[in-house]
Every structure is written in C-alpha cells, then in structure tokens.
C-alpha cells in the first residue's frame, strides 16, 4: 500500500481496528457494539473516525519489527527481564490482565517487573507526554 494511495485513509482506519477485531473478551467487544444493529455499518463508521492523518507506514514498520525481533529464546534462557507496563484506563488490555501475565512469567522463573501507568489515554497510552514515560524508561535503561 502506498502512502499516497486514494485508499490510504480507509486502510489506516482498518489497520487501527485490528486489535478490536481480534479482541477476545466478549463483554468488552459487545460494549463497542451497544446500540448498533449492523456490525458492518458500525465498522465502516469507526474506520472513518479512526483513520485520521496517520501515515500507515508506521503500522507496517511496527509489524515488521515484531516479526523480525523474536526475543523468546533469550527470555526462556533468562537473559532478559520483562518490564510490563499496564495503563490504568486501558479497558482493552486491563491492569488485571497485565498483572496476571506478570504473575505467570514470574512463576516460570522469568524476572519480571510490573508497573501501572496512571493515565486517562486508555489503550492509546503511546499518546502520553514523554515526561510521564521517562521514569519508566529510566528503570529499564
């Protein structure tokens, strides 16, 4: 997909919907559809709202990085620490889910650190001001 394509805005909206479409918690998923009688019409409307002016190459690059860098072997060998950050207002990936993941990897003998970032940005915590994130990055670096 080229960034200057006529479909760029539509495709960017669809890309942003991927986490919602694959989300497994039926209660949260249903809450997005409350009052909607037609799921397809809802998704089309949301695509328009989510598209914004985002360059879709950002998402493509993020997916490529996730596919290229597999740290699972190092984690299994105990060479890496997990730094798990939950966002207080994220209802898509909740604090409880992050804490359960932290507890699970700790039980497996993997060194894990857990923090909750207080924010009203929800799942879009990447929108946080960097000053708020610096203390968390300092712990890792």
mmCIF file of C-alpha atoms in Angstrom:
data_model
loop_
_atom_site.group_PDB
_atom_site.id
_atom_site.type_symbol
_atom_site.label_atom_id
_atom_site.label_comp_id
_atom_site.label_asym_id
_atom_site.label_seq_id
_atom_site.Cartn_x
_atom_site.Cartn_y
_atom_site.Cartn_z
ATOM 1 C CA UNK A 1 0.000 0.000 0.000
ATOM 2 C CA UNK A 2 1.393 3.365 -0.967
ATOM 3 C CA UNK A 3 1.034 6.235 1.490
ATOM 4 C CA UNK A 4 -0.426 8.471 -1.213
ATOM 5 C CA UNK A 5 -2.995 5.918 -2.359
ATOM 6 C CA UNK A 6 -6.632 7.001 -2.619
ATOM 7 C CA UNK A 7 -7.435 4.244 -0.114
ATOM 8 C CA UNK A 8 -4.841 5.293 2.468
ATOM 9 C CA UNK A 9 -7.318 6.866 4.889
ATOM 10 C CA UNK A 10 -9.664 3.873 4.726
ATOM 11 C CA UNK A 11 -6.828 1.343 5.101
ATOM 12 C CA UNK A 12 -5.361 3.217 8.062
ATOM 13 C CA UNK A 13 -8.716 3.022 9.816
ATOM 14 C CA UNK A 14 -8.919 -0.719 9.157
ATOM 15 C CA UNK A 15 -5.391 -1.239 10.449
ATOM 16 C CA UNK A 16 -6.274 0.569 13.660
ATOM 17 C CA UNK A 17 -9.298 -1.714 14.095
ATOM 18 C CA UNK A 18 -7.236 -4.920 14.060
ATOM 19 C CA UNK A 19 -6.828 -5.071 17.864
ATOM 20 C CA UNK A 20 -10.575 -4.582 18.330
ATOM 21 C CA UNK A 21 -11.432 -7.230 15.749
ATOM 22 C CA UNK A 22 -9.193 -9.851 17.347
ATOM 23 C CA UNK A 23 -10.009 -8.932 20.943
ATOM 24 C CA UNK A 24 -11.293 -11.957 22.844
ATOM 25 C CA UNK A 25 -13.279 -10.575 25.784
ATOM 26 C CA UNK A 26 -16.935 -10.744 24.658
ATOM 27 C CA UNK A 27 -18.119 -8.205 27.248
ATOM 28 C CA UNK A 28 -15.690 -5.529 26.090
ATOM 29 C CA UNK A 29 -16.324 -6.354 22.436
ATOM 30 C CA UNK A 30 -20.100 -6.132 22.963
ATOM 31 C CA UNK A 31 -19.711 -2.781 24.733
ATOM 32 C CA UNK A 32 -18.310 -1.336 21.497
ATOM 33 C CA UNK A 33 -21.386 -2.520 19.611
ATOM 34 C CA UNK A 34 -24.044 -1.308 22.068
ATOM 35 C CA UNK A 35 -26.908 0.261 20.175
ATOM 36 C CA UNK A 36 -25.547 -0.891 16.810
ATOM 37 C CA UNK A 37 -27.843 -3.103 14.769
ATOM 38 C CA UNK A 38 -25.442 -3.546 11.859
ATOM 39 C CA UNK A 39 -21.853 -4.516 12.672
ATOM 40 C CA UNK A 40 -20.579 -3.786 9.152
ATOM 41 C CA UNK A 41 -22.045 -0.262 9.201
ATOM 42 C CA UNK A 42 -20.524 0.272 12.652
ATOM 43 C CA UNK A 43 -17.076 -0.809 11.439
ATOM 44 C CA UNK A 44 -17.293 1.441 8.376
ATOM 45 C CA UNK A 45 -18.216 4.407 10.581
ATOM 46 C CA UNK A 46 -15.424 3.681 13.044
ATOM 47 C CA UNK A 47 -12.889 3.272 10.222
ATOM 48 C CA UNK A 48 -13.649 6.836 9.172
ATOM 49 C CA UNK A 49 -13.265 8.099 12.729
ATOM 50 C CA UNK A 50 -10.023 6.222 13.357
ATOM 51 C CA UNK A 51 -8.281 6.946 10.078
ATOM 52 C CA UNK A 52 -7.091 10.439 10.911
ATOM 53 C CA UNK A 53 -3.928 11.655 9.276
ATOM 54 C CA UNK A 54 -1.734 8.770 10.400
ATOM 55 C CA UNK A 55 0.881 7.503 7.989
ATOM 56 C CA UNK A 56 0.129 3.773 7.520
ATOM 57 C CA UNK A 57 3.842 3.062 7.062
ATOM 58 C CA UNK A 58 4.180 3.432 10.840
ATOM 59 C CA UNK A 59 1.962 0.376 11.326
ATOM 60 C CA UNK A 60 3.710 -1.606 8.590
ATOM 61 C CA UNK A 61 7.104 -0.887 10.167
ATOM 62 C CA UNK A 62 5.822 -1.846 13.624
ATOM 63 C CA UNK A 63 4.541 -5.175 12.271
ATOM 64 C CA UNK A 64 7.855 -5.830 10.521
ATOM 65 C CA UNK A 65 9.778 -5.152 13.735
ATOM 66 C CA UNK A 66 7.544 -7.523 15.700
ATOM 67 C CA UNK A 67 8.137 -10.236 13.105
ATOM 68 C CA UNK A 68 11.886 -9.653 12.860
ATOM 69 C CA UNK A 69 12.895 -9.476 16.519
ATOM 70 C CA UNK A 70 11.986 -12.656 18.370
ATOM 71 C CA UNK A 71 13.229 -12.415 21.938
ATOM 72 C CA UNK A 72 11.501 -15.572 23.159
ATOM 73 C CA UNK A 73 14.712 -17.649 23.197
ATOM 74 C CA UNK A 74 16.540 -15.082 25.318
ATOM 75 C CA UNK A 75 13.583 -14.819 27.664
ATOM 76 C CA UNK A 76 13.429 -18.597 28.089
ATOM 77 C CA UNK A 77 17.154 -18.669 28.865
ATOM 78 C CA UNK A 78 16.687 -15.968 31.496
ATOM 79 C CA UNK A 79 18.826 -13.434 29.641
ATOM 80 C CA UNK A 80 16.122 -10.792 29.536
ATOM 81 C CA UNK A 81 13.868 -9.153 32.078
ATOM 82 C CA UNK A 82 10.235 -8.407 31.386
ATOM 83 C CA UNK A 83 9.114 -4.852 32.057
ATOM 84 C CA UNK A 84 5.339 -4.984 31.939
ATOM 85 C CA UNK A 85 3.526 -1.659 31.939
ATOM 86 C CA UNK A 86 -0.230 -1.526 32.339
ATOM 87 C CA UNK A 87 -2.214 1.643 31.749
ATOM 88 C CA UNK A 88 -4.833 2.397 34.397
ATOM 89 C CA UNK A 89 -7.535 3.414 31.901
ATOM 90 C CA UNK A 90 -6.911 0.705 29.277
ATOM 91 C CA UNK A 91 -10.075 -1.387 29.034
ATOM 92 C CA UNK A 92 -8.856 -3.392 26.058
ATOM 93 C CA UNK A 93 -5.825 -4.860 27.847
ATOM 94 C CA UNK A 94 -6.635 -4.366 31.513
ATOM 95 C CA UNK A 95 -4.381 -3.906 34.521
ATOM 96 C CA UNK A 96 -5.666 -7.257 35.821
ATOM 97 C CA UNK A 97 -4.624 -8.997 32.586
ATOM 98 C CA UNK A 98 -1.160 -7.427 32.711
ATOM 99 C CA UNK A 99 -0.787 -8.385 36.378
ATOM 100 C CA UNK A 100 -1.840 -11.980 35.598
ATOM 101 C CA UNK A 101 0.754 -12.114 32.801
ATOM 102 C CA UNK A 102 3.410 -10.760 35.183
ATOM 103 C CA UNK A 103 2.474 -13.370 37.794
ATOM 104 C CA UNK A 104 2.591 -16.144 35.194
ATOM 105 C CA UNK A 105 6.057 -15.309 33.869
ATOM 106 C CA UNK A 106 7.348 -14.841 37.419
ATOM 107 C CA UNK A 107 6.050 -18.323 38.341
ATOM 108 C CA UNK A 108 8.036 -19.653 35.371
ATOM 109 C CA UNK A 109 11.222 -18.232 36.836
ATOM 110 C CA UNK A 110 11.486 -15.281 34.467
ATOM 111 C CA UNK A 111 12.479 -11.990 36.050
ATOM 112 C CA UNK A 112 9.583 -9.596 35.602
ATOM 113 C CA UNK A 113 8.857 -6.040 36.710
ATOM 114 C CA UNK A 114 5.310 -4.711 36.813
ATOM 115 C CA UNK A 115 4.186 -1.067 36.812
ATOM 116 C CA UNK A 116 0.882 0.711 36.361
ATOM 117 C CA UNK A 117 0.990 3.978 34.445
ATOM 118 C CA UNK A 118 -1.752 6.312 35.624
ATOM 119 C CA UNK A 119 -3.289 7.821 32.501
ATOM 120 C CA UNK A 120 -6.639 8.744 31.002
ATOM 121 C CA UNK A 121 -5.401 7.880 27.481
ATOM 122 C CA UNK A 122 -6.671 4.292 27.672
ATOM 123 C CA UNK A 123 -5.347 1.958 25.014
ATOM 124 C CA UNK A 124 -3.698 4.919 23.284
ATOM 125 C CA UNK A 125 -1.094 5.334 26.014
ATOM 126 C CA UNK A 126 1.501 5.999 23.318
ATOM 127 C CA UNK A 127 -0.068 9.468 23.221
ATOM 128 C CA UNK A 128 1.288 10.202 26.705
ATOM 129 C CA UNK A 129 3.693 13.067 27.125
ATOM 130 C CA UNK A 130 7.216 11.694 27.174
ATOM 131 C CA UNK A 131 7.876 13.398 30.536
ATOM 132 C CA UNK A 132 5.364 10.996 32.072
ATOM 133 C CA UNK A 133 7.081 7.979 30.491
ATOM 134 C CA UNK A 134 10.689 8.930 31.312
ATOM 135 C CA UNK A 135 10.646 7.401 34.828
ATOM 136 C CA UNK A 136 9.516 4.061 33.375
ATOM 137 C CA UNK A 137 12.155 4.129 30.648
ATOM 138 C CA UNK A 138 14.834 5.046 33.198
ATOM 139 C CA UNK A 139 14.041 1.864 35.153
ATOM 140 C CA UNK A 140 14.635 -0.220 32.040
ATOM 141 C CA UNK A 141 17.655 1.604 30.696
#
